[in-house]
Each structure stands twice: as structure tokens, then as C-alpha cells.
Coordinates of C-alpha atoms in Angstrom, one line a residue:
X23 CA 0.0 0.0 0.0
X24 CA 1.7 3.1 -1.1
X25 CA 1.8 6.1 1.7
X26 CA 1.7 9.1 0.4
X27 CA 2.9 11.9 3.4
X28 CA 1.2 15.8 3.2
X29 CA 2.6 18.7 4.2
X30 CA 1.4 19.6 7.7
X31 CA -1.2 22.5 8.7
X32 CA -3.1 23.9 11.2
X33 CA -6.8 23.5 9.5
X34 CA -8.9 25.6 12.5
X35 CA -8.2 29.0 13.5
X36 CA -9.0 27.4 17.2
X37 CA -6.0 26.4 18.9
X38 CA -5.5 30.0 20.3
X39 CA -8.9 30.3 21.5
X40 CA -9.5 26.9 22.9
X41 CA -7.4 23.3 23.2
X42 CA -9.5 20.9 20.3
X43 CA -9.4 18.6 23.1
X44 CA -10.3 20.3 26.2
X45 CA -13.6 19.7 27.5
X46 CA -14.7 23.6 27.7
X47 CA -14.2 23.2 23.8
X48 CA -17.1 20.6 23.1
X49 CA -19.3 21.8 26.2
X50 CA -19.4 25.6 25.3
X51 CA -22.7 27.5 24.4
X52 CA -22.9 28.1 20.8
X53 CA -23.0 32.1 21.2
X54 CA -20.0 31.9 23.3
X55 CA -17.9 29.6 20.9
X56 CA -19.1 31.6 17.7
X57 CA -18.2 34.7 19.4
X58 CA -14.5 33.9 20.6
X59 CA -14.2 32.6 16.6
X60 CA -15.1 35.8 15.2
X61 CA -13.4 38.1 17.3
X62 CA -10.1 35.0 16.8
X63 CA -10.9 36.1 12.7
X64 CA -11.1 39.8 13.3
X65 CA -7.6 40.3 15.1
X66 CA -5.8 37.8 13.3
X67 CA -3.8 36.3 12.9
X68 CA -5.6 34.3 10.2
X69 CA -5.5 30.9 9.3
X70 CA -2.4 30.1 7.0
X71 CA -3.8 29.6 2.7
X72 CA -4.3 26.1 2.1
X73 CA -1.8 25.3 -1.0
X74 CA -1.8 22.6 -3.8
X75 CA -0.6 19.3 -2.6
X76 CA 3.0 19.9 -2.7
X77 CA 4.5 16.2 -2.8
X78 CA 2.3 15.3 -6.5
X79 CA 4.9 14.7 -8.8
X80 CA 2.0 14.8 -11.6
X81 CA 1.1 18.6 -11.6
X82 CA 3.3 18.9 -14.6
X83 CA 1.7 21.2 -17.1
X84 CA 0.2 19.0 -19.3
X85 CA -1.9 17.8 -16.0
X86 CA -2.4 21.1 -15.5
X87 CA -3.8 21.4 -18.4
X88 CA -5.8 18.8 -18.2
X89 CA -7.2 19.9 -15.1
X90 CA -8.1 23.3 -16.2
X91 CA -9.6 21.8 -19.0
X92 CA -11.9 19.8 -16.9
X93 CA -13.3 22.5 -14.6
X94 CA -13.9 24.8 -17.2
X95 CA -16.3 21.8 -18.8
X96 CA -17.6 20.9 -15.5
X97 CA -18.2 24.6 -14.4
X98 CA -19.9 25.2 -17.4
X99 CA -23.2 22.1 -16.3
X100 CA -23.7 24.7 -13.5
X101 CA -24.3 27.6 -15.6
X102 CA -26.4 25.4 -18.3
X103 CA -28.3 23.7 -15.8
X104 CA -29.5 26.2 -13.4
X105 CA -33.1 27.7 -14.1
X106 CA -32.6 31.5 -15.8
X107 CA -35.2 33.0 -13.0
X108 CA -34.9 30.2 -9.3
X109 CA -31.0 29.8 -9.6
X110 CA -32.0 25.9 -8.9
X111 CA -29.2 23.6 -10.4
X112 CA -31.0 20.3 -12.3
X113 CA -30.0 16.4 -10.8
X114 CA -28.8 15.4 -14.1
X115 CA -28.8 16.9 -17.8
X116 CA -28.4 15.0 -20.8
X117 CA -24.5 15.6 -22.5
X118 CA -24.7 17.4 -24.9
X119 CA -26.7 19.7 -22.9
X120 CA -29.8 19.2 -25.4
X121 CA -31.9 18.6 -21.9
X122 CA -32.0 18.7 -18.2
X123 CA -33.9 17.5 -15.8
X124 CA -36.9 19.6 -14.5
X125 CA -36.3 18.4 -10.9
X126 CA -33.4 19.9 -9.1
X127 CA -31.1 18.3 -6.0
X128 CA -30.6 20.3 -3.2
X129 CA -27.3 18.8 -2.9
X130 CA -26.6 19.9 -6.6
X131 CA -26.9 23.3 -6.2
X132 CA -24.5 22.7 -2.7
X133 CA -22.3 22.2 -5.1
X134 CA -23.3 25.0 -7.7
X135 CA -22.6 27.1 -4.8
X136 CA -19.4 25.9 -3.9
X137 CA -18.2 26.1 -7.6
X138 CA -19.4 29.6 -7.3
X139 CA -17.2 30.7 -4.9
X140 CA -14.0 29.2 -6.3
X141 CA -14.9 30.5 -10.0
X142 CA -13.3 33.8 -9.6
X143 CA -9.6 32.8 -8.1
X144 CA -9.8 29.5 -10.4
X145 CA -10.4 31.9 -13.4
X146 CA -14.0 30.3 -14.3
X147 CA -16.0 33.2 -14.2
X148 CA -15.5 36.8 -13.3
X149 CA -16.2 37.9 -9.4
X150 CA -19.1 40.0 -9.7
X151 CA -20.9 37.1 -12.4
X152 CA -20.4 34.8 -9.8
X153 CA -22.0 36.8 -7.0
X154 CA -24.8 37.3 -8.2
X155 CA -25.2 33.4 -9.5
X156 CA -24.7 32.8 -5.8
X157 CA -27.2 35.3 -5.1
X158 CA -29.9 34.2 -7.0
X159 CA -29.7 30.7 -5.8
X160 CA -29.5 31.3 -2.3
X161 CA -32.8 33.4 -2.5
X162 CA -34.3 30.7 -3.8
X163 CA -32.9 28.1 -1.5
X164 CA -34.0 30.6 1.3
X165 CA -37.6 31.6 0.2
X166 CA -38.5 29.5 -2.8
X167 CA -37.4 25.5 -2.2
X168 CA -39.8 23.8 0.5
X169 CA -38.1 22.2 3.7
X170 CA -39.2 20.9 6.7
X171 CA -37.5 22.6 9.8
X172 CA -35.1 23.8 7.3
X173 CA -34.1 20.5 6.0
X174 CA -34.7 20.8 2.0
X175 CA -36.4 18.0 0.0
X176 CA -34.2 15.8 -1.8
X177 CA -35.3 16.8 -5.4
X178 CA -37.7 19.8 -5.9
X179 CA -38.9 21.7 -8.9
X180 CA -35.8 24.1 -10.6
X181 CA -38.3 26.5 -11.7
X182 CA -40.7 26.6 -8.5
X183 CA -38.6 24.5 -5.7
X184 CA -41.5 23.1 -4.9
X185 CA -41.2 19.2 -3.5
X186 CA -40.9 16.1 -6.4
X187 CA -40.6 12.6 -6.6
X188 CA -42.2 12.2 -3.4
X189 CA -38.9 12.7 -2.2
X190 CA -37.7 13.0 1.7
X191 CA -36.3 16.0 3.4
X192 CA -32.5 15.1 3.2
X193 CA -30.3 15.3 6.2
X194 CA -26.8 14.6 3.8
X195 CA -28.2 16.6 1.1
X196 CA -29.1 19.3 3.5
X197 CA -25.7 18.7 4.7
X198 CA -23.9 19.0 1.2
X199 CA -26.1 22.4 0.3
X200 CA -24.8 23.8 3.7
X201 CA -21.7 23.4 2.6
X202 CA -22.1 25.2 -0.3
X203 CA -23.8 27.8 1.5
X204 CA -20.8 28.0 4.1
X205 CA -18.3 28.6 0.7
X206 CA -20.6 31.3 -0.4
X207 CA -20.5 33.5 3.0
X208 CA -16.8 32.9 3.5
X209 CA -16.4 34.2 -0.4
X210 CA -18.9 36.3 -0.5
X211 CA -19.9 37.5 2.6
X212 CA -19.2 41.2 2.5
X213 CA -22.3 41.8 0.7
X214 CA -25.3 42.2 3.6
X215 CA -27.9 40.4 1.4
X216 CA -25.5 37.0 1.2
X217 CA -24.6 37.0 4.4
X218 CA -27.8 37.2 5.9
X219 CA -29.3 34.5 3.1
X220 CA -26.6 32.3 4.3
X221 CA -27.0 33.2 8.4
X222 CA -31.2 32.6 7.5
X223 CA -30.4 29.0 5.9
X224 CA -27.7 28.1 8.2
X225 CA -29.4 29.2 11.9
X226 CA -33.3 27.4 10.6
X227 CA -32.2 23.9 10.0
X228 CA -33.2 21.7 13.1
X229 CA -30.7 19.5 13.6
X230 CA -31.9 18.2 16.9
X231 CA -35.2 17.3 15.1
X232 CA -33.9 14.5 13.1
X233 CA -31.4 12.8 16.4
X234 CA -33.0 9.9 17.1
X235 CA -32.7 6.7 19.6
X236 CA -28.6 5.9 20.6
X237 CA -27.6 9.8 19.2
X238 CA -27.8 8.8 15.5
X239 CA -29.4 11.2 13.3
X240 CA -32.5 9.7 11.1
X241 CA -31.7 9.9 7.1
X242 CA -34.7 12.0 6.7
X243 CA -38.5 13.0 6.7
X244 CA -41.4 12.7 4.8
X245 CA -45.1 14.0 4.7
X246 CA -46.3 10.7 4.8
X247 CA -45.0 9.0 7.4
X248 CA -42.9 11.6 9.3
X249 CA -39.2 10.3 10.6
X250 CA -37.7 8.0 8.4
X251 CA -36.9 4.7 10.3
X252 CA -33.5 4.5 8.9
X253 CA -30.7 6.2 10.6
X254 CA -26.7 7.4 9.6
X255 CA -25.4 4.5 12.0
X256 CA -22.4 3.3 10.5
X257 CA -19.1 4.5 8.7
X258 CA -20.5 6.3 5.5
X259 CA -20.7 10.1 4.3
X260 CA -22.0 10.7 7.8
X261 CA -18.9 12.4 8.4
X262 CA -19.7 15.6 7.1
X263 CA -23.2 15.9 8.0
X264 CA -22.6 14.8 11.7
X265 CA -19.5 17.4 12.1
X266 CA -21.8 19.9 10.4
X267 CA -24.8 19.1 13.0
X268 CA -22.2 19.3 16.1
X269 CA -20.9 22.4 14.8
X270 CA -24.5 24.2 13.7
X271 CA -24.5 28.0 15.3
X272 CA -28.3 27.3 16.1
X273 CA -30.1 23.3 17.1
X274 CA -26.5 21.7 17.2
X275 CA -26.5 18.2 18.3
X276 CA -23.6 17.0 21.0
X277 CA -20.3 16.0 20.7
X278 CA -21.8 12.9 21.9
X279 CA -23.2 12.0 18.8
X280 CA -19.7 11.6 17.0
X281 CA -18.8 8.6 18.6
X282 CA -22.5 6.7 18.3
X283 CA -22.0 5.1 14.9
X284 CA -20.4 1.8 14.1
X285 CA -17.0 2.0 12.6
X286 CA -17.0 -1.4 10.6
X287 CA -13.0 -1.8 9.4
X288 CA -11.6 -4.6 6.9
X289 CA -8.2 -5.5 5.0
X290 CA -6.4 -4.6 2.4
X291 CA -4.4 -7.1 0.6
X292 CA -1.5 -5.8 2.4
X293 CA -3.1 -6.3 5.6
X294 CA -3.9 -2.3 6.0
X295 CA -6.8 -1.9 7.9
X296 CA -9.6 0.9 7.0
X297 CA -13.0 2.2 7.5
X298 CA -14.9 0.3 4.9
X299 CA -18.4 1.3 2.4
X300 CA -18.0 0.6 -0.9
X301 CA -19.0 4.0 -2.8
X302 CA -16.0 5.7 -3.3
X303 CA -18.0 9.1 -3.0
X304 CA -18.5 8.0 0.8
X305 CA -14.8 8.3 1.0
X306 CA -14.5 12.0 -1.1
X307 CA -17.5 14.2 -0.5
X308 CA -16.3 15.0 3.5
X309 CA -13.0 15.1 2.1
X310 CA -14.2 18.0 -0.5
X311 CA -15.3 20.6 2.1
X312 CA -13.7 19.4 5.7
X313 CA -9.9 19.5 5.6
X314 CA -9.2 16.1 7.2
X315 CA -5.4 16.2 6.3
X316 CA -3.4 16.9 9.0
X317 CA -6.1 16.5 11.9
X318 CA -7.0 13.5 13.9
X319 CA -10.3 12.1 15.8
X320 CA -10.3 11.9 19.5
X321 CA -9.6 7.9 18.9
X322 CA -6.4 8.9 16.8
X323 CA -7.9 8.2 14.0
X324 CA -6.7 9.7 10.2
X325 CA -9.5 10.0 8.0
X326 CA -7.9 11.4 5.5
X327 CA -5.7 8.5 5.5
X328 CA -9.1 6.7 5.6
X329 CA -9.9 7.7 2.8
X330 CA -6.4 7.4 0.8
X331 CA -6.4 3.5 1.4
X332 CA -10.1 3.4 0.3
X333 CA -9.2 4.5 -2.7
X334 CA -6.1 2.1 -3.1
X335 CA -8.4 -0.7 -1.8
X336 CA -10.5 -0.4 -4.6
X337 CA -8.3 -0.4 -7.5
X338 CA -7.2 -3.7 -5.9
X339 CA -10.6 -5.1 -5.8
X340 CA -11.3 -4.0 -9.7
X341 CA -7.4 -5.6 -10.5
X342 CA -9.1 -8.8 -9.1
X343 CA -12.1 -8.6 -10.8
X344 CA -10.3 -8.1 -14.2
X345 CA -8.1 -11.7 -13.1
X346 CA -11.6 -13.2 -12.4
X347 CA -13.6 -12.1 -15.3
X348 CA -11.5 -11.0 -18.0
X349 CA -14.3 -10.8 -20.8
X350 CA -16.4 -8.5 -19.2
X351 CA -14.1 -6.9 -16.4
X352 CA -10.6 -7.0 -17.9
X353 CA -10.1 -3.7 -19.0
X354 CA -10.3 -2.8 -14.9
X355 CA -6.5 -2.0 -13.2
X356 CA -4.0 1.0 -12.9
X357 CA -4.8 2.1 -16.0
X358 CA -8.5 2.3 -15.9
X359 CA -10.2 2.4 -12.8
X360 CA -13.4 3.7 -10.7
X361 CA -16.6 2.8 -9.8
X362 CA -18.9 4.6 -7.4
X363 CA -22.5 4.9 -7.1
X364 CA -23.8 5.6 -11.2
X365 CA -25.9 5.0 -13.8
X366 CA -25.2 1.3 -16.0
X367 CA -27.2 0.1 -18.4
X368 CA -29.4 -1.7 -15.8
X369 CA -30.3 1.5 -14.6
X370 CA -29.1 3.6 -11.6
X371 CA -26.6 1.8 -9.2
X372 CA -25.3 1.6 -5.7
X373 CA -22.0 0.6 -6.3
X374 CA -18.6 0.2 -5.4
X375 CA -16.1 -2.3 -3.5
X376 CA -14.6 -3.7 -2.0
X377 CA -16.7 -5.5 0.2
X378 CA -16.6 -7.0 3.7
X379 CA -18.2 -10.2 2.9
X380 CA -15.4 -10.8 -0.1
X381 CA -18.5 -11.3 -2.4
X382 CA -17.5 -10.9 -6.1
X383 CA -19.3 -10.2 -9.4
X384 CA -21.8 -11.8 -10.5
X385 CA -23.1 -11.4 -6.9
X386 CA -22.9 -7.6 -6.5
X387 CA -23.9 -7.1 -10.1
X388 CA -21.1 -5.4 -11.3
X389 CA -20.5 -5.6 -15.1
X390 CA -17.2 -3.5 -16.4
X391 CA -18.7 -0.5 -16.2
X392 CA -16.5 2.5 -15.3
X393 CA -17.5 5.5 -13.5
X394 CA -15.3 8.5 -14.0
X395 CA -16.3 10.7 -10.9
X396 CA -14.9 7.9 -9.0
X397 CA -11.3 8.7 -9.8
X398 CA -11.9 12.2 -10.4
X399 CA -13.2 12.8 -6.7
X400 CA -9.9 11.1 -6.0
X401 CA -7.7 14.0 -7.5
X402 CA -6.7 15.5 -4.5
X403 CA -6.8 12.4 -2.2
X404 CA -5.0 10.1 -4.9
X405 CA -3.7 12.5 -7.5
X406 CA -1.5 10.3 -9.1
X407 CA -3.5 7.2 -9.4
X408 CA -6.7 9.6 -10.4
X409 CA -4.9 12.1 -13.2
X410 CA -3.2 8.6 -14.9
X411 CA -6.7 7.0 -15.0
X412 CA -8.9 10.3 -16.5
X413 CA -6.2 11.3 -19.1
X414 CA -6.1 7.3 -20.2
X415 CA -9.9 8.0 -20.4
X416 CA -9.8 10.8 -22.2
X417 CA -7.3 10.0 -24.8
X418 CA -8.6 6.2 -25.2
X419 CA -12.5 7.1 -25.6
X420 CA -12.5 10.6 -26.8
X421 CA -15.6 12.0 -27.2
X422 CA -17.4 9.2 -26.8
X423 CA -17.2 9.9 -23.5
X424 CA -15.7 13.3 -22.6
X425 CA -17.8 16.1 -23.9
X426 CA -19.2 19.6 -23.2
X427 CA -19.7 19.4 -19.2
X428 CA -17.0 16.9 -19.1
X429 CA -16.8 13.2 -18.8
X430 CA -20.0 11.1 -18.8
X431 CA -21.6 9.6 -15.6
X432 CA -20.3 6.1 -16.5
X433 CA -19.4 4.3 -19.8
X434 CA -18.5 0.2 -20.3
X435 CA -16.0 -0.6 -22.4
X436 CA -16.5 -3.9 -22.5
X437 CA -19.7 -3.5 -24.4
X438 CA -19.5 0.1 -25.6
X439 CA -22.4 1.3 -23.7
X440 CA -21.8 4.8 -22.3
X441 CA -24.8 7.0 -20.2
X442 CA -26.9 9.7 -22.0
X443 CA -26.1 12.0 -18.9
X444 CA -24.4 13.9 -16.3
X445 CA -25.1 14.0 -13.1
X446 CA -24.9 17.5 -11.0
X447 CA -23.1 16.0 -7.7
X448 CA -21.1 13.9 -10.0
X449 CA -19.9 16.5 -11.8
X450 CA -19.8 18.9 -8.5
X451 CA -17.6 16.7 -6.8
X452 CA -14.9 16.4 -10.1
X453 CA -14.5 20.0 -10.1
X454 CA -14.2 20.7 -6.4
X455 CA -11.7 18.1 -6.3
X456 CA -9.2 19.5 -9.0
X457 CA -9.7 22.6 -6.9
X458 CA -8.7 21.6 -4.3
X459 CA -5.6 19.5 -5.6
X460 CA -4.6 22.9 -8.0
X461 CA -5.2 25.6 -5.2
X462 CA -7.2 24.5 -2.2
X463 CA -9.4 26.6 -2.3
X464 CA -12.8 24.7 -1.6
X465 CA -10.7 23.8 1.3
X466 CA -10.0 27.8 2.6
X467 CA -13.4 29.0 1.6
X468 CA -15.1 26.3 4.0
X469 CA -12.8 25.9 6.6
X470 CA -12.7 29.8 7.2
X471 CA -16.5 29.6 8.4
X472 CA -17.4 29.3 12.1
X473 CA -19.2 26.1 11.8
X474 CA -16.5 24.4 10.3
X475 CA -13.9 25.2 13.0
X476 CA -16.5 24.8 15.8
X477 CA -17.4 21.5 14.5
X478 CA -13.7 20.5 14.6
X479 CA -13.5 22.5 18.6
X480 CA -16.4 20.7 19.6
X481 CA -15.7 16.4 18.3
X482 CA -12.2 17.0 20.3
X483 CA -10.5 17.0 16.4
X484 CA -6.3 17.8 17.3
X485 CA -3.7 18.1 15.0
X486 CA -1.7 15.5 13.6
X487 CA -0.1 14.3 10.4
X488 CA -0.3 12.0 8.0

């Protein structure tokens, strides 16, 4: 298992206010510990920048190239696909850009937002274009989109935000528009009209309304039935949306509840253990906002190195796929690799690997298809392993694949079958990912806000390297 090392850094502001251990720290009243924050921001010093990863030998130019190339397609999906008059970014849109999906994703435009507030220092689109993009969805988000106790509906109208597909009020996609919303005051929070759109979405959602038996937070609500029965109670993309509810300004939930899931671990084929879910976006959407580099849990516990091995456990699994089934699965190793939760030709799928029970295709269903956001979510966790795999991608499928907003959701090479579509998240987390390996600067926008550091302060996060 290759170890890759990473520069140390002080990712919260905190450690002259109060010790990330110390008990005052996680027992403090939210006024109090948003206050000492603040006034920690306004005398400074401030935080240091978050840079590039320093140690990738593969930022030469072409790759930077590549990588420019790549947000400027992806960037361009969040212009296309949000409505002219709500702001509200579409779920998925066909690739050519002929279509898009009359229902948007609340965790779609959390990334819209977030793509926003890089676009002018990533050279996307010009400051005050941006702004008001920003603007214009968060008045929506604020006024227009339905919630319950400030928790938005999965998927809801783009043009009236009003609920669709019978869908549940998302805690993780609530969780993944905050963030997006936390990017958008830290960038653009000068202006009194953002600010307080971001403070009015931010302070409203009810965190304490969806904790539930053993300090687990429910997955969601409905109309219907009320609190879903199913609850975020093992190792998943939990992370950000439990650090996000224990660091809330307004209905935060207790430190407490960081420790109540299950932390299931398994091998590597090099012994290595890690956190285990199959979905590699489990492993990279936490990553994409929190700064997990050069902190540690309470337990001691690296989860960005968590998530590193994830990623090296998977290309693994696919290498023993391709030995097992070389027909339909050969094409799978170093060269080509990535599968995460996509469409196929069977339709939508929750997939990934590997898996604790050592189950293999055909069991799990997978069938050669490869997923590109998989690796590209990886570019600033595995830079390396991900920039070798898209540019093979890229040069070996062309077009077929790779198009105006970038590559497609998944293609299968084995039987030439590619997807019609693109899907916002999927496309959100590919650019915020090169960001954050060119500049880090999803990083700095959303580890500047209050709610990020407090949520750090509060777990008993402390500093600690790779």
C-alpha cells in the first residue's frame, strides 16, 4: 500500500482560542464559541492559505492542463443547468446539454454554490458574475425550495422548488447544500444580502429534530409517514453531516453523537486496515469541504488517510475482478479504474467495493462498467492514481465519452455502452476536487466559516499528520 505523506497544517483558527481537546471546547454554548471565533478572525492572525498538494509529482503542465480543462467543462453544467429566473441547479442533464432534468437536487446546487465561490480565483468566471449566480440561488434556496425545519427536499422543482418525486427531506443533502452555502458567505460575505441569506439558511435547519434513539441522526423525513426509520449508524458520508450538526450555530447536536455510529473496518491485501463502504463518493464528498489532512479524531484516527487507502483498496478489488472475469471486467486496473455509485445500463446503481463479505461479481452485479467521478473525486486524495486514470480515459474514448460538461456519468468498455447524462453532484464533486488539488481553495473557503472550525473544537479533532 503506497503512503503518500502531506505537508502539515493547522486546518482551524482554534487552537488559540480553545485546546480541540479540552472539555470547555465541546461543552461551550454556541454564542459563546461563535463569538471567541469571530473576534479569533477579526484580530488575526488568520489561518495560513491552504496550497496545492506539494509532494504530486504529476502537476506537470500538461496535467495542469488537463485539469483546467476539466473544470472549465464541469463549471460550465452549473451555468447550463440552473433555471434562468430560481438559480436551482437540475439532478442530471443530458451531455450534450440538449436537456435537463426539471427536478433539481438540493445537494446539486450545494455544489453549484461551492463552484461559485472558487470560480473567480480558479479563473471560471468573473467575481461579480459569480455573485450574483450565488445570489440568486440562495434566495431561492431561502424563500422559494420547501423544507421541513429547514431540511430541503431531496429533489424539488428548478423552476418553482417546490417538492418532487415524493422525495424525503434530506439530512446529507441538506448537509452537502450547507456546505455550499458555508463557501458562499466565507467568499462572499461582504455583501449584507448573502450573508444574511446564508446566516437565514444556516441558523433554521433543526438539527436536533432528526437525532434519534442511541444519538444517531434519522436519514430523513417525509409528509407521509414523518421520521424515516432508517438512521446514519455506520461509517459512511456521515462524516460531514454529523461534524456539520455538532458544529451548527443554532439546534447543534452534541459531541456525543460523534462517537454513536459503528465504525466497521476490513483489509487490504496488504493487511492495511480501513473504514470500509464501498461507494468511493463516501470516502470524497467529506474530504471535498472538511480538511481532514493533517487533523486527527479523539480515537487517533486519520481519515484522510481513511480515505487514501479506500481509494487504493478499490483499484485492488477492480485488478481482481479483471483476473476473475476477463471478458467483461478485464479492462479494470491501474490504467482504468473507478466505480462509485452511477448509472449502467441496468439503470441507476449503488455501487462500489470492495466488500466485507469478499462477495465478487456476479453477486454484486457489477459488469465492467467504469465510473469517472470515481477517480476524479480522488484527485486530491490520490492525484496520481486519479490524473493517470482520466487522461487514459480521455485519450482512449474521446468524445465518446468526454464532452461539453466533461466526462459522462459512466461508460462500459467492455460492451460500448456509455450514459446519455451527467449528473450535478457527480460533476460537482470532479470540479471541487481538481480545486482543491490545483489551489485548495474549496478547502480555505469552508474551513474559514465558524461552523466548520466549531465543529472540529467541539468532536475534540487535534492536530496531527499524516
Amino acid at each position: 500500500m503506497k503512503r503518500i505523506t502531506r505537508r502539515s497544517l493547522i486546518a482551524s483558527s482554534l487552537a488559540s482560542i480553545l485546546p480541540a481537546t479540552s472539555q470547555t471546547a465541546r461543552g461551550i454554548d454556541s454564542e459563546t464559541l461563535f463569538s471567541a471565533i469571530r473576534a479569533q478572525a477579526a484580530a488575526g492572525p488568520q489561518p495560513p492559505q491552504i496550497n496545492a498538494m506539494p509532494d504530486s509529482p504529476n502537476l506537470t503542465p500538461e496535467n495542469r492542463e488537463f485539469i483546467r480543462e476539466l473544470q472549465h467543462r464541469c463549471y460550465q453544467y452549473f451555468l447550463d443547468a440552473a433555471d434562468p429566473e430560481t438559480g436551482l441547479v437540475s439532478d442530471r442533464g443530458s451531455r450534450d446539454g440538449s436537456a435537463f432534468s426539471e427536478h433539481a437536487s438540493s445537494a446539486s446546487c450545494g455544489f453549484a454554490l461551492a463552484s461559485y465561490a472558487i470560480a473567480p480565483t480558479a479563473d471560471l468566471e468573473d467575481e461579480s458574475t459569480a455573485r450574483e449566480r450565488s445570489r440568486r440561488l440562495l434566495r431561492s434556496l431561502a424563500d422559494l425550495a420547501q423544507h421541513h425545519n429547514g431540511f430541503l427536499y431531496h429533489f424539488i422543482g428548478r423552476s418553482d422548488g417546490v417538492r418532487r418525486m415524493n422525495s424525503e427531506a434530506s439530512t446529507v443533502d441538506t448537509a452537502l447544500m450547507l456546505a455550499g452555502v458555508m463557501c458562499a458567505e466565507t467568499t462572499f460575505g461582504d455583501d449584507p444580502e448573502i450573508k444574511a441569506l446564508c446566516q437565514r439558511l444556516m441558523n433554521r435547519t433543526n438539527w436536533r429534530s432528526m437525532l434519534g434513539p442511541g444519538n444517531l441522526l434519522h436519514m430523513g423525513w417525509n409528509p407521509e409517514t414523518g421520521l424515516l426509520p432508517y438512521q446514519w449508524d455506520r461509517f459512511s458520508e456521515l462524516t460531514i453531516l454529523v461534524l456539520m450538526a455538532i458544529g451548527a450555530p443554532k439546534h447543534e447536536i452534541g459531541p456525543e453523537c460523534w462517537q454513536a455510529w459503528r465504525r466497521d473496518e476490513m483489509l487490504t491485501l496488504h493487511g492495511e486496515k480501513f473504514l470500509s463502504y464501498p461507494p468511493l463518493f463516501v470516502h470524497q464528498y467529506p474530504m471535498a469541504f472538511f480538511d481532514f489532512r493533517s487533523v486527527q479524531s479523539p480515537s487517533g484516527r486519520s481519515y484522510w488517510k481513511n480515505s487514501i487507502t479506500a481509494h487504493f483498496a478499490q483499484i485492488e478489488f477492480l485488478s481482481q475482478l479483471a483476473e476473475r472475469y476477463p471478458t467483461q471486467m478485464g479492462h479494470y486496473g491501474d490504467q482504468l479504474w473507478g466505480i462509485t455509485s452511477s448509472d449502467s445500463a441496468s439503470g441507476y446503481r449503488d455501487w462500489g467495493g470492495p466488500y466485507q463479505d469478499n462477495r465478487y461479481e456476479p453477486d454484486r452485479g457489477i459488469d465492467g462498467t467504469v465510473v469517472p467521478s470515481a477517480a476524479a473525486g480522488g484527485l486530491a486524495v490520490v492525484p496520481d492514481q486519479s490524473l493517470a486514470t482520466l487522461r487514459y480515459q480521455r485519450d482512449q474514448f474521446g468524445d465518446s465519452i468526454y464532452g461539453k460538461y466533461g466526462f459522462a456519468n459512466a461508460f462500459n468498455p467492455a460492451t460500448n455502452w456509455v450514459s446519455r447524462d451527467v449528473i450535478g453532484i457527480d460533476t460537482g464533486i470532479s470540479l471541487l476536487m481538481a480545486e482543491n488539488l490545483r489551489s485548495g481553495n474549496v478547502w480555505n473557503a469552508f474551513m474559514k466559516h465558524p461552523v466548520a472550525q466549531a465543529a472540529f473544537a467541539r468532536t475534540g479533532f487535534s492536530s496531527g499528520t499524516v
